[in-house]
Amino acid sequence: MDLIGVRREEKGTVLVLALVMLVVLAAMAVGAMTTSIQEQRMSMNSLDQNMAFQAAETALRVGEDYLQGFAGTTPPVGTASCAAPCVATPYTTGLPWGTPQADQVTTGGGASFANAVIPPQVIIEDQGLFITGISTMAVGGGYGGSKPPQSRFYHVTAFGSGMTTNSQSMVQSVYAIRAN
C-alpha cells in the first residue's frame, strides 16, 4: 500500500506530553532552588547566633579574668578614672548597654570580632560581702573567736552580637573572691 497522497492526521499528543514534562521539571527546579535558599539562610542564622554567643562568652571570661587578678583584695569600684573593665555598684533599672561608661569594656579578648555589629561588652557588679561556709560553724561555739569566712560576690554580665542586630546573646555568672 502506497501512502504518498494519503494525508495522516496528526493529533500532537507527543508535543503536549513534552510540554507537561517540561512544566514538571521546571517546578522541581524551582522547589530545589527555594529549598537551597532556605537552607543557606538557616546556616547563616546559625553562624550569626554562634558568633554572638562566642563574643558574649569571650567578654564574660575577660570580666572573670579581671576579677581573678584581685584574689584576696577588693577590685576598684568604677570611677571616671578607672581603666575598663571596672566594678560597678548593682544597677537598679537595667543594664545600660550601648552607653559608654567606666564599668563597661569593649573587648575582643584576643579573638577577632571585627564582623560583629556591636563589639562585645561586659559589666561587673559588686553584690557585696557575704558569709560563706556556714556549714562549718560549730554548734553553739560559733567560730571560736575567729571571723566567719566571707566572700565578696560579683555579678558578671556580658553581651555579644553577631553580624546582624537580629542575633544577640547575653551570658551571666556569679564570681566569688574569698575576703578572709
mmCIF file of N, CA and C in Angstrom, residues 22-129:
data_model
loop_
_atom_site.group_PDB
_atom_site.id
_atom_site.type_symbol
_atom_site.label_atom_id
_atom_site.label_comp_id
_atom_site.label_asym_id
_atom_site.label_seq_id
_atom_site.Cartn_x
_atom_site.Cartn_y
_atom_site.Cartn_z
ATOM 1 N N LEU A 22 8.059 19.250 30.700
ATOM 2 C CA LEU A 22 8.870 20.454 30.880
ATOM 3 C C LEU A 22 8.364 21.294 32.058
ATOM 4 N N VAL A 23 7.066 21.424 32.205
ATOM 5 C CA VAL A 23 6.485 22.164 33.325
ATOM 6 C C VAL A 23 6.801 21.468 34.645
ATOM 7 N N VAL A 24 6.702 20.152 34.689
ATOM 8 C CA VAL A 24 7.010 19.394 35.911
ATOM 9 C C VAL A 24 8.484 19.575 36.290
ATOM 10 N N LEU A 25 9.371 19.480 35.317
ATOM 11 C CA LEU A 25 10.797 19.671 35.593
ATOM 12 C C LEU A 25 11.098 21.094 36.075
ATOM 13 N N ALA A 26 10.445 22.078 35.503
ATOM 14 C CA ALA A 26 10.649 23.464 35.936
ATOM 15 C C ALA A 26 10.164 23.655 37.374
ATOM 16 N N ALA A 27 9.029 23.060 37.732
ATOM 17 C CA ALA A 27 8.515 23.154 39.101
ATOM 18 C C ALA A 27 9.471 22.485 40.082
ATOM 19 N N MET A 28 10.040 21.354 39.699
ATOM 20 C CA MET A 28 11.010 20.679 40.574
ATOM 21 C C MET A 28 12.262 21.531 40.754
ATOM 22 N N ALA A 29 12.710 22.191 39.700
ATOM 23 C CA ALA A 29 13.892 23.046 39.790
ATOM 24 C C ALA A 29 13.630 24.250 40.699
ATOM 25 N N VAL A 30 12.464 24.860 40.581
ATOM 26 C CA VAL A 30 12.110 25.993 41.443
ATOM 27 C C VAL A 30 12.031 25.540 42.904
ATOM 28 N N GLY A 31 11.462 24.368 43.158
ATOM 29 C CA GLY A 31 11.384 23.831 44.520
ATOM 30 C C GLY A 31 12.768 23.570 45.099
ATOM 31 N N ALA A 32 13.655 23.004 44.310
ATOM 32 C CA ALA A 32 15.017 22.732 44.773
ATOM 33 C C ALA A 32 15.755 24.040 45.066
ATOM 34 N N MET A 33 15.555 25.036 44.231
ATOM 35 C CA MET A 33 16.200 26.328 44.441
ATOM 36 C C MET A 33 15.686 26.999 45.718
ATOM 37 N N THR A 34 14.379 26.951 45.950
ATOM 38 C CA THR A 34 13.794 27.532 47.153
ATOM 39 C C THR A 34 14.323 26.836 48.401
ATOM 40 N N THR A 35 14.410 25.513 48.369
ATOM 41 C CA THR A 35 14.934 24.753 49.494
ATOM 42 C C THR A 35 16.387 25.118 49.751
ATOM 43 N N SER A 36 17.159 25.247 48.707
ATOM 44 C CA SER A 36 18.572 25.605 48.848
ATOM 45 C C SER A 36 18.740 26.994 49.461
ATOM 46 N N ILE A 37 17.928 27.939 49.052
ATOM 47 C CA ILE A 37 17.993 29.298 49.597
ATOM 48 C C ILE A 37 17.609 29.294 51.073
ATOM 49 N N GLN A 38 16.562 28.537 51.446
ATOM 50 C CA GLN A 38 16.150 28.444 52.848
ATOM 51 C C GLN A 38 17.253 27.835 53.703
ATOM 52 N N GLU A 39 17.898 26.789 53.204
ATOM 53 C CA GLU A 39 18.981 26.147 53.950
ATOM 54 C C GLU A 39 20.160 27.102 54.129
ATOM 55 N N GLN A 40 20.444 27.905 53.128
ATOM 56 C CA GLN A 40 21.522 28.880 53.240
ATOM 57 C C GLN A 40 21.187 29.933 54.300
ATOM 58 N N ARG A 41 19.945 30.393 54.327
ATOM 59 C CA ARG A 41 19.525 31.367 55.333
ATOM 60 C C ARG A 41 19.627 30.775 56.740
ATOM 61 N N MET A 42 19.193 29.515 56.901
ATOM 62 C CA MET A 42 19.282 28.871 58.210
ATOM 63 C C MET A 42 20.732 28.723 58.640
ATOM 64 N N SER A 43 21.585 28.395 57.705
ATOM 65 C CA SER A 43 23.009 28.246 58.008
ATOM 66 C C SER A 43 23.618 29.581 58.439
ATOM 67 N N MET A 44 23.276 30.654 57.759
ATOM 68 C CA MET A 44 23.785 31.979 58.121
ATOM 69 C C MET A 44 23.252 32.425 59.486
ATOM 70 N N ASN A 45 21.977 32.128 59.772
ATOM 71 C CA ASN A 45 21.418 32.470 61.084
ATOM 72 C C ASN A 45 22.128 31.704 62.193
ATOM 73 N N SER A 46 22.404 30.432 61.939
ATOM 74 C CA SER A 46 23.120 29.623 62.927
ATOM 75 C C SER A 46 24.526 30.175 63.159
ATOM 76 N N LEU A 47 25.206 30.544 62.097
ATOM 77 C CA LEU A 47 26.538 31.135 62.210
ATOM 78 C C LEU A 47 26.473 32.450 62.986
ATOM 79 N N ASP A 48 25.474 33.263 62.697
ATOM 80 C CA ASP A 48 25.301 34.553 63.356
ATOM 81 C C ASP A 48 25.041 34.369 64.856
ATOM 82 N N GLN A 49 24.166 33.422 65.205
ATOM 83 C CA GLN A 49 23.875 33.167 66.612
ATOM 84 C C GLN A 49 25.110 32.632 67.335
ATOM 85 N N ASN A 50 25.852 31.752 66.688
ATOM 86 C CA ASN A 50 27.060 31.208 67.287
ATOM 87 C C ASN A 50 28.095 32.310 67.519
ATOM 88 N N MET A 51 28.232 33.211 66.564
ATOM 89 C CA MET A 51 29.177 34.315 66.718
ATOM 90 C C MET A 51 28.783 35.218 67.885
ATOM 91 N N ALA A 52 27.485 35.494 68.028
ATOM 92 C CA ALA A 52 27.013 36.329 69.138
ATOM 93 C C ALA A 52 27.307 35.660 70.474
ATOM 94 N N PHE A 53 27.059 34.354 70.560
ATOM 95 C CA PHE A 53 27.329 33.648 71.811
ATOM 96 C C PHE A 53 28.819 33.635 72.129
ATOM 97 N N GLN A 54 29.646 33.370 71.124
ATOM 98 C CA GLN A 54 31.094 33.330 71.352
ATOM 99 C C GLN A 54 31.622 34.704 71.779
ATOM 100 N N ALA A 55 31.084 35.761 71.199
ATOM 101 C CA ALA A 55 31.508 37.116 71.584
ATOM 102 C C ALA A 55 31.129 37.400 73.036
ATOM 103 N N ALA A 56 29.916 37.036 73.420
ATOM 104 C CA ALA A 56 29.478 37.252 74.805
ATOM 105 C C ALA A 56 30.289 36.395 75.769
ATOM 106 N N GLU A 57 30.544 35.156 75.412
ATOM 107 C CA GLU A 57 31.332 34.265 76.266
ATOM 108 C C GLU A 57 32.755 34.792 76.441
ATOM 109 N N THR A 58 33.333 35.334 75.387
ATOM 110 C CA THR A 58 34.682 35.906 75.476
ATOM 111 C C THR A 58 34.698 37.104 76.424
ATOM 112 N N ALA A 59 33.706 37.980 76.296
ATOM 113 C CA ALA A 59 33.638 39.146 77.179
ATOM 114 C C ALA A 59 33.437 38.718 78.634
ATOM 115 N N LEU A 60 32.639 37.670 78.854
ATOM 116 C CA LEU A 60 32.431 37.159 80.209
ATOM 117 C C LEU A 60 33.742 36.658 80.802
ATOM 118 N N ARG A 61 34.519 35.933 80.010
ATOM 119 C CA ARG A 61 35.808 35.422 80.501
ATOM 120 C C ARG A 61 36.786 36.560 80.786
ATOM 121 N N VAL A 62 36.741 37.606 79.996
ATOM 122 C CA VAL A 62 37.601 38.773 80.249
ATOM 123 C C VAL A 62 37.239 39.393 81.597
ATOM 124 N N GLY A 63 35.930 39.530 81.878
ATOM 125 C CA GLY A 63 35.493 40.071 83.162
ATOM 126 C C GLY A 63 35.899 39.188 84.327
ATOM 127 N N GLU A 64 35.761 37.870 84.174
ATOM 128 C CA GLU A 64 36.159 36.950 85.245
ATOM 129 C C GLU A 64 37.674 36.957 85.441
ATOM 130 N N ASP A 65 38.429 37.028 84.351
ATOM 131 C CA ASP A 65 39.893 37.105 84.463
ATOM 132 C C ASP A 65 40.314 38.388 85.186
ATOM 133 N N TYR A 66 39.592 39.469 84.916
ATOM 134 C CA TYR A 66 39.871 40.733 85.595
ATOM 135 C C TYR A 66 39.697 40.563 87.104
ATOM 136 N N LEU A 67 38.596 39.925 87.515
ATOM 137 C CA LEU A 67 38.341 39.720 88.936
ATOM 138 C C LEU A 67 39.351 38.758 89.563
ATOM 139 N N GLN A 68 39.771 37.779 88.811
ATOM 140 C CA GLN A 68 40.720 36.794 89.334
ATOM 141 C C GLN A 68 42.044 37.455 89.718
ATOM 142 N N GLY A 69 42.381 38.544 89.058
ATOM 143 C CA GLY A 69 43.606 39.263 89.378
ATOM 144 C C GLY A 69 43.561 39.951 90.731
ATOM 145 N N PHE A 70 42.375 40.012 91.376
ATOM 146 C CA PHE A 70 42.225 40.682 92.670
ATOM 147 C C PHE A 70 41.945 39.688 93.794
ATOM 148 N N ALA A 71 42.389 38.439 93.658
ATOM 149 C CA ALA A 71 42.144 37.427 94.685
ATOM 150 C C ALA A 71 42.673 37.920 96.027
ATOM 151 N N GLY A 72 41.805 37.946 97.024
ATOM 152 C CA GLY A 72 42.179 38.383 98.364
ATOM 153 C C GLY A 72 42.070 39.882 98.580
ATOM 154 N N THR A 73 41.831 40.645 97.543
ATOM 155 C CA THR A 73 41.672 42.090 97.675
ATOM 156 C C THR A 73 40.375 42.511 97.002
ATOM 157 N N THR A 74 40.015 43.760 97.151
ATOM 158 C CA THR A 74 38.791 44.272 96.534
ATOM 159 C C THR A 74 39.143 45.074 95.296
ATOM 160 N N PRO A 75 38.569 44.704 94.137
ATOM 161 C CA PRO A 75 38.824 45.494 92.919
ATOM 162 C C PRO A 75 38.298 46.916 93.080
ATOM 163 N N PRO A 76 38.900 47.871 92.370
ATOM 164 C CA PRO A 76 38.411 49.256 92.468
ATOM 165 C C PRO A 76 37.013 49.387 91.885
ATOM 166 N N VAL A 77 36.183 50.139 92.572
ATOM 167 C CA VAL A 77 34.825 50.392 92.082
ATOM 168 C C VAL A 77 34.918 51.435 90.990
ATOM 169 N N GLY A 78 34.082 51.290 89.955
ATOM 170 C CA GLY A 78 34.148 52.132 88.774
ATOM 171 C C GLY A 78 34.080 53.615 89.056
ATOM 172 N N THR A 79 35.023 54.321 88.509
ATOM 173 C CA THR A 79 35.041 55.781 88.541
ATOM 174 C C THR A 79 35.429 56.248 87.144
ATOM 175 N N ALA A 80 35.403 57.506 86.938
ATOM 176 C CA ALA A 80 35.753 58.034 85.616
ATOM 177 C C ALA A 80 37.206 57.734 85.271
ATOM 178 N N SER A 81 38.064 57.603 86.309
ATOM 179 C CA SER A 81 39.479 57.350 86.045
ATOM 180 C C SER A 81 39.818 55.877 86.001
ATOM 181 N N CYS A 82 38.843 55.021 86.263
ATOM 182 C CA CYS A 82 39.087 53.577 86.306
ATOM 183 C C CYS A 82 39.260 53.041 84.886
ATOM 184 N N ALA A 83 40.311 52.257 84.681
ATOM 185 C CA ALA A 83 40.531 51.643 83.369
ATOM 186 C C ALA A 83 39.604 50.439 83.236
ATOM 187 N N ALA A 84 38.832 50.381 82.175
ATOM 188 C CA ALA A 84 37.855 49.311 81.996
ATOM 189 C C ALA A 84 38.552 47.971 81.853
ATOM 190 N N PRO A 85 37.950 46.863 82.318
ATOM 191 C CA PRO A 85 36.651 46.822 82.992
ATOM 192 C C PRO A 85 36.777 47.247 84.443
ATOM 193 N N CYS A 86 35.764 47.884 84.952
ATOM 194 C CA CYS A 86 35.727 48.312 86.342
ATOM 195 C C CYS A 86 34.528 47.660 87.011
ATOM 196 N N VAL A 87 34.481 47.763 88.305
ATOM 197 C CA VAL A 87 33.381 47.183 89.061
ATOM 198 C C VAL A 87 32.383 48.284 89.385
ATOM 199 N N ALA A 88 31.116 47.986 89.228
ATOM 200 C CA ALA A 88 30.063 48.957 89.495
ATOM 201 C C ALA A 88 29.218 48.483 90.662
ATOM 202 N N THR A 89 28.514 49.409 91.272
ATOM 203 C CA THR A 89 27.512 49.024 92.261
ATOM 204 C C THR A 89 26.341 48.433 91.493
ATOM 205 N N PRO A 90 25.516 47.603 92.135
ATOM 206 C CA PRO A 90 24.419 46.960 91.386
ATOM 207 C C PRO A 90 23.479 47.978 90.738
ATOM 208 N N TYR A 91 23.065 47.653 89.524
ATOM 209 C CA TYR A 91 22.123 48.513 88.811
ATOM 210 C C TYR A 91 20.714 48.242 89.308
ATOM 211 N N THR A 92 19.884 49.262 89.303
ATOM 212 C CA THR A 92 18.503 49.083 89.742
ATOM 213 C C THR A 92 17.524 49.203 88.584
ATOM 214 N N THR A 93 17.929 49.771 87.482
ATOM 215 C CA THR A 93 16.992 49.980 86.368
ATOM 216 C C THR A 93 17.512 49.352 85.083
ATOM 217 N N GLY A 94 18.101 48.203 85.166
ATOM 218 C CA GLY A 94 18.552 47.530 83.960
ATOM 219 C C GLY A 94 19.959 47.934 83.565
ATOM 220 N N LEU A 95 20.511 47.178 82.666
ATOM 221 C CA LEU A 95 21.884 47.415 82.236
ATOM 222 C C LEU A 95 21.920 48.399 81.074
ATOM 223 N N PRO A 96 22.773 49.404 81.159
ATOM 224 C CA PRO A 96 22.809 50.464 80.142
ATOM 225 C C PRO A 96 23.674 50.094 78.940
ATOM 226 N N TRP A 97 23.326 49.050 78.214
ATOM 227 C CA TRP A 97 24.126 48.646 77.068
ATOM 228 C C TRP A 97 24.114 49.732 76.011
ATOM 229 N N GLY A 98 25.238 49.910 75.388
ATOM 230 C CA GLY A 98 25.339 50.867 74.299
ATOM 231 C C GLY A 98 25.706 52.271 74.740
ATOM 232 N N THR A 99 25.744 52.526 76.045
ATOM 233 C CA THR A 99 26.163 53.840 76.514
ATOM 234 C C THR A 99 27.554 53.710 77.127
ATOM 235 N N PRO A 100 28.478 54.549 76.745
ATOM 236 C CA PRO A 100 29.839 54.422 77.278
ATOM 237 C C PRO A 100 29.880 54.754 78.764
ATOM 238 N N GLN A 101 30.419 53.841 79.546
ATOM 239 C CA GLN A 101 30.543 54.044 80.982
ATOM 240 C C GLN A 101 31.880 53.489 81.426
ATOM 241 N N ALA A 102 32.318 53.885 82.610
ATOM 242 C CA ALA A 102 33.608 53.435 83.123
ATOM 243 C C ALA A 102 33.601 51.953 83.445
ATOM 244 N N ASP A 103 32.428 51.385 83.727
ATOM 245 C CA ASP A 103 32.356 49.985 84.106
ATOM 246 C C ASP A 103 32.019 49.073 82.920
ATOM 247 N N GLN A 104 32.148 49.583 81.744
ATOM 248 C CA GLN A 104 31.835 48.830 80.548
ATOM 249 C C GLN A 104 33.089 48.742 79.706
ATOM 250 N N VAL A 105 33.380 47.582 79.176
ATOM 251 C CA VAL A 105 34.574 47.434 78.355
ATOM 252 C C VAL A 105 34.177 46.877 77.004
ATOM 253 N N THR A 106 34.759 47.422 75.980
ATOM 254 C CA THR A 106 34.609 46.866 74.653
ATOM 255 C C THR A 106 35.848 46.029 74.420
ATOM 256 N N THR A 107 35.657 44.737 74.298
ATOM 257 C CA THR A 107 36.805 43.845 74.239
ATOM 258 C C THR A 107 36.571 42.714 73.263
ATOM 259 N N GLY A 108 37.626 42.252 72.697
ATOM 260 C CA GLY A 108 37.578 41.047 71.881
ATOM 261 C C GLY A 108 38.245 39.905 72.595
ATOM 262 N N GLY A 109 38.923 40.174 73.698
ATOM 263 C CA GLY A 109 39.560 39.126 74.471
ATOM 264 C C GLY A 109 40.596 38.352 73.685
ATOM 265 N N GLY A 110 41.236 38.994 72.737
ATOM 266 C CA GLY A 110 42.235 38.315 71.926
ATOM 267 C C GLY A 110 41.641 37.665 70.690
ATOM 268 N N ALA A 111 40.331 37.545 70.625
ATOM 269 C CA ALA A 111 39.684 36.954 69.462
ATOM 270 C C ALA A 111 39.255 38.070 68.512
ATOM 271 N N SER A 112 39.034 37.705 67.270
ATOM 272 C CA SER A 112 38.640 38.696 66.285
ATOM 273 C C SER A 112 37.122 38.724 66.141
ATOM 274 N N PHE A 113 36.512 39.843 66.484
ATOM 275 C CA PHE A 113 35.079 40.030 66.321
ATOM 276 C C PHE A 113 34.831 41.249 65.449
ATOM 277 N N ALA A 114 35.633 41.374 64.401
ATOM 278 C CA ALA A 114 35.541 42.539 63.521
ATOM 279 C C ALA A 114 34.203 42.587 62.791
ATOM 280 N N ASN A 115 33.565 41.420 62.571
ATOM 281 C CA ASN A 115 32.307 41.390 61.838
ATOM 282 C C ASN A 115 31.102 41.637 62.734
ATOM 283 N N ALA A 116 31.296 41.716 64.033
ATOM 284 C CA ALA A 116 30.178 41.934 64.953
ATOM 285 C C ALA A 116 29.645 43.351 64.786
ATOM 286 N N VAL A 117 28.325 43.461 64.771
ATOM 287 C CA VAL A 117 27.692 44.772 64.628
ATOM 288 C C VAL A 117 28.000 45.628 65.855
ATOM 289 N N ILE A 118 27.903 45.028 67.029
ATOM 290 C CA ILE A 118 28.204 45.712 68.289
ATOM 291 C C ILE A 118 29.342 44.933 68.951
ATOM 292 N N PRO A 119 30.443 45.567 69.297
ATOM 293 C CA PRO A 119 31.549 44.836 69.933
ATOM 294 C C PRO A 119 31.108 44.230 71.269
ATOM 295 N N PRO A 120 31.742 43.122 71.682
ATOM 296 C CA PRO A 120 31.386 42.503 72.965
ATOM 297 C C PRO A 120 31.593 43.472 74.123
ATOM 298 N N GLN A 121 30.731 43.382 75.124
ATOM 299 C CA GLN A 121 30.791 44.267 76.279
ATOM 300 C C GLN A 121 30.589 43.457 77.548
ATOM 301 N N VAL A 122 31.144 43.956 78.663
ATOM 302 C CA VAL A 122 30.974 43.293 79.956
ATOM 303 C C VAL A 122 30.723 44.336 81.035
ATOM 304 N N ILE A 123 29.860 43.987 81.976
ATOM 305 C CA ILE A 123 29.611 44.820 83.154
ATOM 306 C C ILE A 123 29.814 43.931 84.371
ATOM 307 N N ILE A 124 30.564 44.438 85.346
ATOM 308 C CA ILE A 124 30.820 43.712 86.582
ATOM 309 C C ILE A 124 30.169 44.497 87.712
ATOM 310 N N GLU A 125 29.283 43.843 88.459
ATOM 311 C CA GLU A 125 28.579 44.497 89.556
ATOM 312 C C GLU A 125 29.014 43.885 90.884
ATOM 313 N N ASP A 126 29.350 44.728 91.841
ATOM 314 C CA ASP A 126 29.704 44.284 93.188
ATOM 315 C C ASP A 126 28.407 43.992 93.947
ATOM 316 N N GLN A 127 28.207 42.734 94.334
ATOM 317 C CA GLN A 127 26.994 42.341 95.050
ATOM 318 C C GLN A 127 27.172 42.410 96.559
ATOM 319 N N GLY A 128 28.394 42.624 97.015
ATOM 320 C CA GLY A 128 28.628 42.790 98.443
ATOM 321 C C GLY A 128 29.353 41.620 99.081
ATOM 322 N N LEU A 129 29.569 41.759 100.378
ATOM 323 C CA LEU A 129 30.303 40.781 101.165
ATOM 324 C C LEU A 129 29.307 39.875 101.870
#
